[in-house]
Amino acid sequence: MLLSNKVAVRDLVEICSIKGIKHVIIAPGSRNAPLTISFNRHPNFTCHSIVDERCAAFFAMGLAQQLNEPVAICCTSGTAVLNFASAIAEAFYQKIPLLILTADRPPEWVGQMDGQTIKQSGIFGNYIKKSFDLPVDTDHADDRWYAQRIVSEAIESTLYPEAGPVHINLPFREPLYEVKDYSNKPLPKVFETTKTLLELPISEIEKLQKNWNKYSKILIVTGLLQPNHLLNKALNQISKQNNIAILTETTSNVFGKNFNRSIDRLIVAIEDEDTSKYKPELLVTLGGPVVSKKVKAFLRKHKPLEHWHINASNDYIDTFQGLTKIIPLSPEKIIPYLINKQDHDSNYREIWLEKDHNLQGIFNNFLNDLEFCDLKAFELILNQIPNESVVQLANSTAVRYSNLFDQPAHKELKCYSNRGTSGIDGTISTAVGSAKAKNALTTVISGDLSFFYDSNALWISPFPQNLKIIVINNKGGSIFRIIDGPAQLEELEPFFEVKHDLNAKYIAKTFGIDYYFCNEETKLKDHLNTVYNDKINSASLLEISTDNELNPEIIKRYFKHLKQN
């Protein structure tokens, strides 16, 4: 097999193959030619060529998110490397495995005004698990052993003891395009990590159970989680206990009849009540970040006696400023030990469920008489999205609107959002990678700014035909008319909201994607029927135009309506 004549690259590629990496995303360039040649010619890799490095990195993250396995990304030297940074930070906080391979100039040319040369060693510092620099030459046996060791350690570290991004910087001297036949050469030396599993000793389990059983008001709050059948089953079992209430969000991906879905409307509705009956004695949090600012404010103000955070990562996360215990295990391993078959003399679960049920009725009545706006559009979209399909949600309003509805839970939609860092960049690219990973119907719902910001994602080729893009175009960042503060400032336009008159029609046309437009309810229903027609197997972009000044007024009216009723 003819691969790059740079032996360290040949070894890296073979180790990636041995360790099961299947997808390599390559951002075209010259300095990374040895990697491009070798990955592309090796039979065990699917190589994706993506020009925009930012899109390439988010695409890789979407792939890795769905496949639950490391994906490699590769680029040339210079500012190309920096364009990976946003996706790497997001992957770091979401704990998604990426192997980052950046080509570099040799060290003697760094800082010497040579083209495409910046300081790349350790460039992602705060947002990676580990960083390595391969030796420039591997002529000496020790250098080659060292390079092989680095590559094995890097790939192992993308997954263990927890997933995340790992960086290898590869300085190359010219020539870059020469190849060599390795047909009769032995494979490089590799090592692997035995994946041990943490378990709680019986004594610790008994302590937890004893403490758990003291409380008649236990509140479980779920943050960002991957779909997990075992966890879902355990939470449904424990939700039968009358002293336990469970608050979930769209991105928690857990579904149960005893779960409270819309945190924000619950908190708004109880703010003016006697909150003592809702205040937990024990708070238990699972998973990653929580979207709702209202529940954060509520639990910071009404602190529980204890707060346990259960997460496989040993992260000292104290979001609610009341942390008393970290349990560094996967929640599905802990929850079954806490299930108590004896009922407490408590109505804590029913207080929350009854409130949630009443609020759902109020919400449904509010929607019935609602004019066309973002909130109405979301209702129609979520009604139409097929059950158990994949949904990617952009940040700001899209993910927040989704949390007001029960459809994601009733339909068991697999919902994802870049809530590790909560930036608007990379939403569409992540969705393209997600759709590419599996041949499952995938919908991405985005605001206009997030879409236009990441529209280069439509350049990714071949484009997945199982992806449906829904853009809610309200002519700017309407979130700034909803949150407290910016709406009252004279700088609202153009420095916060950024009004515009753009539409997506010709972007879709440029990239050959079916395009639909609507600005009223009947047409939206018709277009959704077309987009989700089983007989139409093509990528599509549905643009929905709404009134940017009406939308925030509707949300304010809705929360006021909740309080009054």
Coordinates of C-alpha atoms in Angstrom, one line a residue:
M1 CA 0.0 0.0 0.0
L2 CA 1.4 3.4 -1.1
L3 CA 1.2 5.9 1.8
S4 CA 3.1 9.0 2.7
N5 CA 6.8 8.5 2.9
K6 CA 6.7 10.1 6.4
V7 CA 6.9 7.0 8.6
A8 CA 5.3 8.8 11.6
V9 CA 2.2 9.5 9.4
R10 CA 2.1 5.9 8.2
D11 CA 2.3 4.7 11.8
L12 CA -0.4 7.1 12.9
V13 CA -2.8 6.0 10.2
E14 CA -2.3 2.3 10.9
I15 CA -2.8 2.9 14.7
C16 CA -6.0 4.8 13.9
S17 CA -7.2 1.8 11.8
I18 CA -6.2 -0.8 14.4
K19 CA -8.1 1.2 17.1
G20 CA -11.3 1.3 15.1
I21 CA -11.5 4.9 13.9
K22 CA -13.6 4.9 10.7
H23 CA -14.3 8.5 9.7
V24 CA -11.7 11.2 8.9
I25 CA -12.8 14.7 8.1
I26 CA -10.1 16.4 6.0
A27 CA -10.1 20.2 5.4
P28 CA -8.1 20.6 2.2
G29 CA -4.6 22.1 2.3
S30 CA -1.0 21.6 1.5
R31 CA 0.8 21.1 4.8
N32 CA -1.5 18.2 5.8
A33 CA -0.9 16.4 2.4
P34 CA 0.9 13.5 4.1
L35 CA -2.2 12.8 6.2
T36 CA -4.6 13.4 3.3
I37 CA -2.8 10.9 1.1
S38 CA -2.4 8.3 3.7
F39 CA -5.9 8.3 5.1
N40 CA -7.5 8.5 1.7
R41 CA -5.5 5.5 0.4
H42 CA -6.1 3.3 3.4
P43 CA -9.1 1.0 2.8
N44 CA -10.4 1.2 6.4
F45 CA -11.3 4.9 6.4
T46 CA -14.2 6.9 5.0
C47 CA -12.7 10.3 4.2
H48 CA -14.9 13.5 4.1
S49 CA -13.5 16.6 2.3
I50 CA -14.9 19.8 3.8
V51 CA -13.4 23.2 2.8
D52 CA -14.5 25.3 5.8
E53 CA -12.6 24.1 8.9
R54 CA -15.2 25.3 11.3
C55 CA -17.9 23.4 9.4
A56 CA -15.6 20.4 9.2
A57 CA -15.1 20.3 13.0
F58 CA -18.8 20.6 13.9
F59 CA -19.6 18.0 11.2
A60 CA -17.2 15.7 12.9
M61 CA -18.8 16.4 16.3
G62 CA -22.2 15.5 14.9
L63 CA -20.8 12.2 13.5
A64 CA -19.1 11.3 16.8
Q65 CA -22.2 12.3 18.8
Q66 CA -24.4 9.8 16.9
L67 CA -21.8 7.0 16.5
N68 CA -20.5 7.2 20.1
E69 CA -17.0 6.7 18.7
P70 CA -13.9 8.8 18.0
V71 CA -13.9 10.8 14.7
A72 CA -10.6 12.3 13.4
I73 CA -10.4 15.8 12.0
C74 CA -7.4 17.0 10.0
C75 CA -6.3 20.4 8.7
T76 CA -3.3 22.4 7.3
S77 CA -1.3 24.8 9.4
G78 CA -1.9 28.4 10.4
T79 CA -5.3 30.0 11.0
A80 CA -7.0 26.8 9.7
V81 CA -6.2 25.3 13.1
L82 CA -7.9 28.1 15.0
N83 CA -11.1 27.5 13.0
F84 CA -11.4 24.1 14.7
A85 CA -11.6 25.8 18.1
S86 CA -15.3 26.4 18.5
A87 CA -16.3 22.8 17.8
I88 CA -13.5 21.5 20.0
A89 CA -14.7 23.6 23.0
E90 CA -18.3 22.3 22.4
A91 CA -17.0 18.7 22.2
F92 CA -15.0 19.2 25.4
Y93 CA -18.0 20.3 27.4
Q94 CA -20.3 17.7 25.8
K95 CA -17.7 15.0 26.3
I96 CA -17.7 14.0 22.6
P97 CA -14.6 12.0 21.3
L98 CA -12.6 13.8 18.6
L99 CA -9.0 13.2 17.5
I100 CA -7.7 16.5 16.2
L101 CA -4.8 16.3 13.8
T102 CA -3.2 19.6 12.9
A103 CA -0.3 19.8 10.4
D104 CA 2.4 22.3 11.3
R105 CA 5.6 23.9 10.1
P106 CA 8.8 22.4 11.7
P107 CA 9.7 24.2 15.0
E108 CA 12.7 26.1 13.6
W109 CA 10.3 28.1 11.3
V110 CA 7.8 29.1 13.9
G111 CA 8.0 32.9 14.5
Q112 CA 10.2 33.4 11.3
M113 CA 7.5 35.0 9.1
D114 CA 7.0 31.9 7.1
G115 CA 3.6 31.5 5.5
Q116 CA 0.8 29.8 7.4
T117 CA 2.9 29.6 10.5
I118 CA 1.5 30.3 14.0
K119 CA 2.3 28.9 17.4
Q120 CA 0.3 25.7 17.3
S121 CA 1.8 23.6 20.1
G122 CA -0.8 23.4 22.9
I123 CA -3.1 25.8 21.0
F124 CA -6.4 24.4 22.3
G125 CA -5.0 24.3 25.9
N126 CA -8.2 24.7 28.0
Y127 CA -10.5 22.7 25.8
I128 CA -8.9 19.4 25.3
K129 CA -8.2 16.4 27.5
K130 CA -4.6 16.0 26.3
S131 CA -2.2 17.6 23.7
F132 CA 0.8 16.0 22.0
D133 CA 3.5 17.1 19.5
L134 CA 4.8 14.4 17.2
P135 CA 8.6 14.5 16.6
V136 CA 9.6 16.0 13.2
D137 CA 11.8 13.1 12.3
T138 CA 11.6 9.4 13.4
D139 CA 14.9 8.2 12.0
H140 CA 16.0 7.1 15.4
A141 CA 14.3 4.0 16.9
D142 CA 13.5 5.9 20.1
D143 CA 11.7 8.7 18.2
R144 CA 9.6 6.2 16.3
W145 CA 8.7 4.4 19.5
Y146 CA 7.8 7.7 21.1
A147 CA 5.6 8.8 18.2
Q148 CA 3.7 5.4 18.2
R149 CA 3.3 5.7 22.0
I150 CA 1.8 9.2 21.7
V151 CA -0.7 8.2 19.0
S152 CA -1.9 5.2 21.0
E153 CA -2.3 7.3 24.2
A154 CA -4.1 10.1 22.3
I155 CA -6.7 7.7 20.8
E156 CA -7.2 5.9 24.0
S157 CA -7.7 9.3 25.8
T158 CA -10.5 10.3 23.5
L159 CA -12.7 7.7 25.2
Y160 CA -11.2 6.8 28.6
P161 CA -11.8 7.4 31.5
E162 CA -14.4 9.7 29.8
A163 CA -14.9 10.9 26.2
G164 CA -13.5 14.2 24.9
P165 CA -11.3 15.8 22.3
V166 CA -7.5 15.1 22.1
H167 CA -5.0 17.0 20.0
I168 CA -1.9 15.8 18.1
N169 CA 0.2 18.5 16.4
L170 CA 2.3 17.2 13.5
P171 CA 5.2 19.3 12.2
F172 CA 6.2 18.4 8.7
R173 CA 9.2 19.3 6.6
E174 CA 9.0 19.4 2.8
P175 CA 8.7 17.5 0.5
L176 CA 5.1 16.7 1.5
Y177 CA 3.7 14.7 -1.4
E178 CA 6.1 11.7 -1.7
V179 CA 4.8 8.2 -1.1
K180 CA 6.3 4.9 -0.1
D181 CA 5.3 1.2 -0.4
Y182 CA 4.8 -0.3 3.1
S183 CA 3.4 -3.7 1.8
N184 CA 6.1 -5.7 3.5
K185 CA 6.6 -3.6 6.6
P186 CA 5.4 -4.6 10.0
L187 CA 2.5 -2.8 11.7
P188 CA 3.4 -0.2 14.4
K189 CA 3.4 -1.1 18.0
V190 CA 0.1 -0.2 19.8
F191 CA -1.3 -0.5 23.4
E192 CA -4.8 -0.4 24.7
T193 CA -6.5 0.4 27.9
T194 CA -8.6 -2.1 29.8
K195 CA -11.9 -0.4 30.4
T196 CA -12.5 -0.9 34.1
L197 CA -15.9 -0.1 35.6
L198 CA -16.4 1.9 38.8
E199 CA -18.7 0.3 41.3
L200 CA -20.0 1.4 44.7
P201 CA -19.0 -0.8 47.7
I202 CA -22.0 -2.1 49.6
S203 CA -21.1 0.2 52.6
E204 CA -21.5 3.3 50.4
I205 CA -24.7 2.0 48.9
E206 CA -26.2 1.5 52.3
K207 CA -25.1 5.0 53.4
L208 CA -26.8 6.5 50.4
Q209 CA -29.9 4.5 50.9
K210 CA -30.2 5.5 54.5
N211 CA -29.7 9.1 53.7
W212 CA -32.1 8.9 50.7
N213 CA -34.9 7.4 52.8
K214 CA -34.9 10.3 55.3
Y215 CA -36.5 12.7 52.8
S216 CA -40.1 13.2 51.9
K217 CA -39.4 15.8 49.2
I218 CA -36.8 14.7 46.6
L219 CA -36.5 16.6 43.3
I220 CA -34.6 15.1 40.4
V221 CA -33.5 17.5 37.7
T222 CA -32.1 16.1 34.4
G223 CA -29.7 18.2 32.2
L224 CA -28.1 17.3 28.8
L225 CA -28.1 13.6 28.3
Q226 CA -27.6 11.1 25.5
P227 CA -30.6 8.8 24.9
N228 CA -30.1 6.0 27.4
H229 CA -32.6 3.1 27.7
L230 CA -31.3 1.9 31.1
L231 CA -31.5 5.3 32.6
N232 CA -34.9 5.9 31.2
K233 CA -36.1 2.7 32.7
A234 CA -34.6 3.4 36.1
L235 CA -36.1 6.9 36.2
N236 CA -39.6 5.6 35.3
Q237 CA -39.3 3.0 38.1
I238 CA -38.3 5.6 40.7
S239 CA -40.9 8.1 39.6
K240 CA -43.6 5.8 41.0
Q241 CA -42.5 6.9 44.5
N242 CA -44.8 9.6 45.9
N243 CA -41.9 11.6 47.5
I244 CA -40.1 12.1 44.2
A245 CA -40.7 14.7 41.5
I246 CA -38.7 14.7 38.3
L247 CA -38.1 17.8 36.1
T248 CA -36.8 17.1 32.6
E249 CA -35.9 19.1 29.5
T250 CA -36.0 18.4 25.8
T251 CA -32.2 17.7 25.6
S252 CA -32.5 15.3 28.6
N253 CA -33.9 12.6 26.3
V254 CA -35.8 10.8 29.1
F255 CA -39.5 10.1 28.8
G256 CA -42.1 9.1 31.4
K257 CA -45.7 9.8 32.4
N258 CA -44.6 11.0 35.9
F259 CA -42.0 13.4 34.5
N260 CA -42.6 17.2 34.5
R261 CA -41.6 18.5 31.1
S262 CA -41.8 22.2 31.0
I263 CA -39.6 23.6 33.8
D264 CA -40.0 27.3 32.9
R265 CA -43.8 27.4 32.9
L266 CA -43.8 25.5 36.2
I267 CA -41.4 27.9 37.9
V268 CA -43.2 31.0 36.6
A269 CA -46.5 29.6 37.8
I270 CA -45.4 28.9 41.4
E271 CA -43.3 32.1 41.9
D272 CA -46.3 33.8 43.5
E273 CA -47.5 30.8 45.5
D274 CA -46.3 29.3 48.8
T275 CA -43.1 27.9 47.4
S276 CA -42.3 25.9 50.5
K277 CA -44.3 23.0 49.3
Y278 CA -42.2 22.8 46.1
K279 CA -38.9 23.4 47.7
P280 CA -36.9 20.1 47.8
E281 CA -35.3 18.6 50.9
L282 CA -32.9 16.7 48.6
L283 CA -32.0 17.8 45.1
V284 CA -30.5 15.2 42.7
T285 CA -29.1 16.4 39.4
L286 CA -28.1 14.2 36.5
G287 CA -26.1 14.8 33.3
G288 CA -24.9 18.0 31.8
P289 CA -26.0 21.6 31.5
V290 CA -29.6 22.7 32.2
V291 CA -31.2 25.2 29.8
S292 CA -33.7 26.8 32.1
K293 CA -32.5 29.9 33.8
K294 CA -35.7 30.0 35.8
V295 CA -35.0 26.7 37.6
K296 CA -31.4 27.8 38.3
A297 CA -32.7 30.9 40.0
F298 CA -35.4 29.1 41.9
L299 CA -33.1 26.4 43.3
R300 CA -30.4 29.0 44.2
K301 CA -33.0 30.9 46.1
H302 CA -34.8 27.9 47.7
K303 CA -31.8 25.8 48.6
P304 CA -32.3 22.1 49.5
L305 CA -30.8 20.5 52.6
E306 CA -28.7 18.4 50.3
H307 CA -27.7 18.4 46.7
W308 CA -26.3 15.2 45.1
H309 CA -24.8 15.4 41.6
I310 CA -24.7 12.0 39.8
N311 CA -22.4 11.9 36.7
A312 CA -19.8 9.5 35.4
S313 CA -17.4 12.4 35.2
N314 CA -15.9 13.4 38.6
D315 CA -16.9 17.1 37.9
Y316 CA -17.3 19.4 40.8
I317 CA -20.3 21.1 39.3
D318 CA -22.3 23.3 41.7
T319 CA -24.7 25.0 39.3
F320 CA -27.3 25.6 42.1
Q321 CA -24.9 26.7 44.8
G322 CA -25.9 23.9 47.2
L323 CA -23.7 20.9 46.3
T324 CA -23.1 18.5 49.1
K325 CA -22.2 15.2 47.3
I326 CA -20.6 14.1 44.1
I327 CA -21.4 10.5 42.9
P328 CA -19.0 9.8 40.0
L329 CA -20.9 7.0 38.4
S330 CA -23.3 6.8 35.5
P331 CA -26.8 7.6 36.8
E332 CA -28.3 4.3 35.6
K333 CA -26.0 2.5 37.9
I334 CA -27.0 4.5 41.0
I335 CA -30.8 5.1 40.6
P336 CA -31.8 1.4 40.9
Y337 CA -30.2 1.2 44.4
L338 CA -32.4 4.1 45.5
I339 CA -35.7 2.7 44.5
N340 CA -37.8 2.2 47.6
K341 CA -40.8 -0.1 47.4
Q342 CA -42.3 1.4 50.6
D343 CA -44.3 4.6 50.0
H344 CA -43.5 7.7 52.0
D345 CA -46.2 9.7 53.6
S346 CA -45.8 12.4 51.0
N347 CA -47.7 14.1 48.2
Y348 CA -44.6 15.8 46.7
R349 CA -44.8 14.1 43.3
E350 CA -48.5 14.8 43.0
I351 CA -48.1 18.5 43.8
W352 CA -45.8 18.9 40.9
L353 CA -47.7 16.6 38.5
E354 CA -51.0 18.3 39.3
K355 CA -49.5 21.7 38.7
D356 CA -47.9 20.6 35.4
H357 CA -51.2 19.0 34.2
N358 CA -53.2 22.2 35.0
L359 CA -50.6 24.3 33.2
Q360 CA -50.6 22.1 30.2
G361 CA -54.4 22.7 29.8
I362 CA -53.8 26.5 30.2
F363 CA -51.1 26.3 27.5
N364 CA -53.2 24.3 25.1
N365 CA -56.0 26.9 25.4
F366 CA -53.6 29.7 24.9
L367 CA -52.3 28.1 21.7
N368 CA -55.8 27.5 20.3
D369 CA -56.5 31.3 19.8
L370 CA -52.9 32.3 19.0
E371 CA -52.0 34.3 15.9
F372 CA -49.1 33.1 13.7
C373 CA -45.8 33.6 15.5
D374 CA -42.7 31.6 16.6
L375 CA -44.7 29.8 19.3
K376 CA -47.5 28.7 17.0
A377 CA -44.9 27.6 14.4
F378 CA -43.1 25.5 17.0
E379 CA -46.4 23.8 17.9
L380 CA -47.1 22.9 14.2
I381 CA -43.5 21.7 13.6
L382 CA -43.5 19.5 16.7
N383 CA -46.9 18.1 15.9
Q384 CA -45.6 17.0 12.4
I385 CA -42.1 15.7 13.2
P386 CA -42.2 11.8 13.0
N387 CA -41.9 9.8 16.2
E388 CA -38.5 8.7 17.4
S389 CA -36.6 10.8 14.8
V390 CA -33.5 12.8 15.5
V391 CA -33.9 16.6 16.2
Q392 CA -31.0 19.1 16.4
L393 CA -31.9 22.4 18.1
A394 CA -30.1 25.7 17.6
N395 CA -29.3 27.8 20.6
S396 CA -31.1 30.9 21.9
T397 CA -34.9 30.7 21.1
A398 CA -35.1 27.3 19.3
V399 CA -34.0 25.1 22.3
R400 CA -36.0 27.3 24.7
Y401 CA -39.2 27.1 22.7
S402 CA -38.9 23.3 22.5
N403 CA -38.9 23.1 26.3
L404 CA -42.4 24.6 26.4
F405 CA -44.0 21.6 24.6
D406 CA -44.7 18.0 25.5
Q407 CA -44.4 16.6 22.0
P408 CA -40.7 15.8 22.2
A409 CA -41.4 13.5 25.2
H410 CA -44.7 12.0 23.8
K411 CA -43.0 11.3 20.5
E412 CA -39.8 10.1 22.1
L413 CA -37.7 12.4 19.8
K414 CA -34.0 12.1 20.2
C415 CA -33.1 15.8 20.8
Y416 CA -29.6 17.3 20.7
S417 CA -28.3 20.9 21.0
N418 CA -24.9 22.4 21.3
R419 CA -25.5 23.4 24.9
G420 CA -21.9 22.6 26.1
T421 CA -21.0 26.2 25.3
S422 CA -24.4 27.4 24.0
G423 CA -22.9 29.2 21.0
I424 CA -24.9 29.8 17.8
D425 CA -22.0 28.6 15.6
G426 CA -22.0 25.1 14.1
T427 CA -25.7 24.1 14.5
I428 CA -26.3 23.2 10.8
S429 CA -22.8 21.6 10.4
T430 CA -23.5 19.4 13.5
A431 CA -26.9 18.4 12.1
V432 CA -25.3 17.5 8.7
G433 CA -22.8 15.3 10.6
S434 CA -25.6 13.8 12.7
A435 CA -27.6 13.0 9.6
K436 CA -24.5 11.5 7.9
A437 CA -23.8 9.2 10.8
K438 CA -26.9 7.1 10.4
N439 CA -29.6 6.9 7.8
A440 CA -32.2 8.2 10.3
L441 CA -34.6 11.1 9.6
T442 CA -33.0 14.2 11.1
T443 CA -34.5 17.6 11.5
V444 CA -32.6 20.7 12.5
I445 CA -34.6 23.7 13.8
S446 CA -32.7 27.0 13.8
G447 CA -33.2 30.7 14.0
D448 CA -32.1 32.9 11.2
L449 CA -28.9 34.2 12.7
S450 CA -27.6 30.7 13.6
F451 CA -28.5 29.5 10.1
F452 CA -26.9 32.2 8.1
Y453 CA -23.8 32.1 10.4
D454 CA -23.3 28.5 9.6
S455 CA -24.7 28.4 6.0
N456 CA -21.4 27.0 4.6
A457 CA -22.6 23.7 6.1
L458 CA -24.8 23.4 3.0
W459 CA -21.5 23.1 1.0
I460 CA -20.7 19.8 2.6
S461 CA -20.9 17.1 -0.2
P462 CA -22.4 14.7 -0.7
F463 CA -25.2 16.3 1.3
P464 CA -27.3 13.9 3.4
Q465 CA -30.8 13.6 1.8
N466 CA -32.3 12.5 5.2
L467 CA -31.8 16.0 6.6
K468 CA -34.7 18.5 7.0
I469 CA -33.7 22.1 7.8
I470 CA -36.3 24.4 9.4
V471 CA -35.3 28.0 9.7
I472 CA -37.5 30.4 11.7
N473 CA -36.7 33.8 10.2
N474 CA -37.8 36.6 12.5
K475 CA -35.3 39.0 10.9
G476 CA -32.8 39.1 13.8
G477 CA -31.9 37.8 17.3
S478 CA -35.3 38.1 18.9
I479 CA -34.0 36.5 22.1
F480 CA -32.8 40.0 23.0
R481 CA -36.3 41.2 23.1
I482 CA -37.3 38.4 25.4
I483 CA -34.5 38.3 28.0
D484 CA -34.3 41.1 30.6
G485 CA -32.1 44.1 29.8
P486 CA -31.4 44.6 26.1
A487 CA -35.0 45.4 25.0
Q488 CA -34.9 48.6 27.0
L489 CA -31.6 49.8 25.6
E490 CA -31.2 52.2 22.7
E491 CA -28.5 49.9 21.4
L492 CA -31.0 47.0 20.9
E493 CA -30.8 47.7 17.1
P494 CA -28.3 46.9 15.6
F495 CA -25.9 45.8 18.3
F496 CA -28.1 43.1 20.0
E497 CA -30.9 42.1 17.7
V498 CA -29.1 42.7 14.4
K499 CA -32.1 43.2 12.1
H500 CA -31.8 42.1 8.5
D501 CA -33.8 41.4 5.3
L502 CA -32.1 38.2 4.3
N503 CA -33.8 35.0 3.3
A504 CA -32.6 31.5 2.5
K505 CA -34.1 31.0 -0.9
Y506 CA -31.0 31.5 -3.0
I507 CA -28.7 29.8 -0.5
A508 CA -30.8 26.7 -0.9
K509 CA -30.8 27.1 -4.7
T510 CA -27.1 27.5 -4.8
F511 CA -26.6 24.1 -3.1
G512 CA -29.5 22.3 -4.9
I513 CA -31.6 21.9 -1.8
D514 CA -35.4 21.8 -2.1
Y515 CA -36.8 25.1 -0.7
Y516 CA -40.2 26.0 0.8
F517 CA -41.3 29.3 2.3
C518 CA -44.3 30.3 4.4
N519 CA -45.5 33.2 6.6
E520 CA -48.9 31.9 7.7
E521 CA -50.4 28.8 9.4
T522 CA -52.2 27.0 6.6
K523 CA -49.2 27.2 4.3
L524 CA -46.9 25.9 7.1
K525 CA -49.1 22.9 7.6
D526 CA -49.0 22.1 3.8
H527 CA -45.3 22.5 3.6
L528 CA -44.7 20.3 6.7
N529 CA -46.8 17.6 5.1
T530 CA -44.7 17.9 1.9
V531 CA -41.3 17.9 3.8
Y532 CA -42.2 14.9 5.8
N533 CA -43.9 12.9 3.0
D534 CA -42.4 9.4 3.1
K535 CA -42.3 9.3 -0.7
I536 CA -40.0 12.4 -0.9
N537 CA -36.5 11.3 -0.2
S538 CA -34.6 14.5 -0.5
A539 CA -33.0 17.2 1.7
S540 CA -35.1 20.2 2.1
L541 CA -35.1 23.7 3.7
L542 CA -38.3 25.2 5.0
E543 CA -38.1 28.9 5.9
I544 CA -40.8 30.3 8.1
S545 CA -41.1 34.1 8.3
T546 CA -42.5 35.5 11.6
D547 CA -42.9 39.0 13.1
N548 CA -39.8 39.8 15.2
E549 CA -41.7 42.3 17.4
L550 CA -44.8 40.2 17.9
N551 CA -42.8 37.1 19.0
P552 CA -41.4 38.5 22.3
E553 CA -44.8 40.0 23.1
I554 CA -46.5 36.6 22.7
I555 CA -44.0 35.0 25.1
K556 CA -44.5 37.8 27.7
R557 CA -48.3 37.4 27.2
Y558 CA -48.1 33.7 27.7
F559 CA -46.2 33.8 31.0
K560 CA -48.6 36.6 32.2
H561 CA -51.5 34.3 31.2
L562 CA -50.0 31.5 33.3
K563 CA -49.8 33.6 36.4
Q564 CA -53.3 35.0 36.0
N565 CA -54.9 31.6 35.5

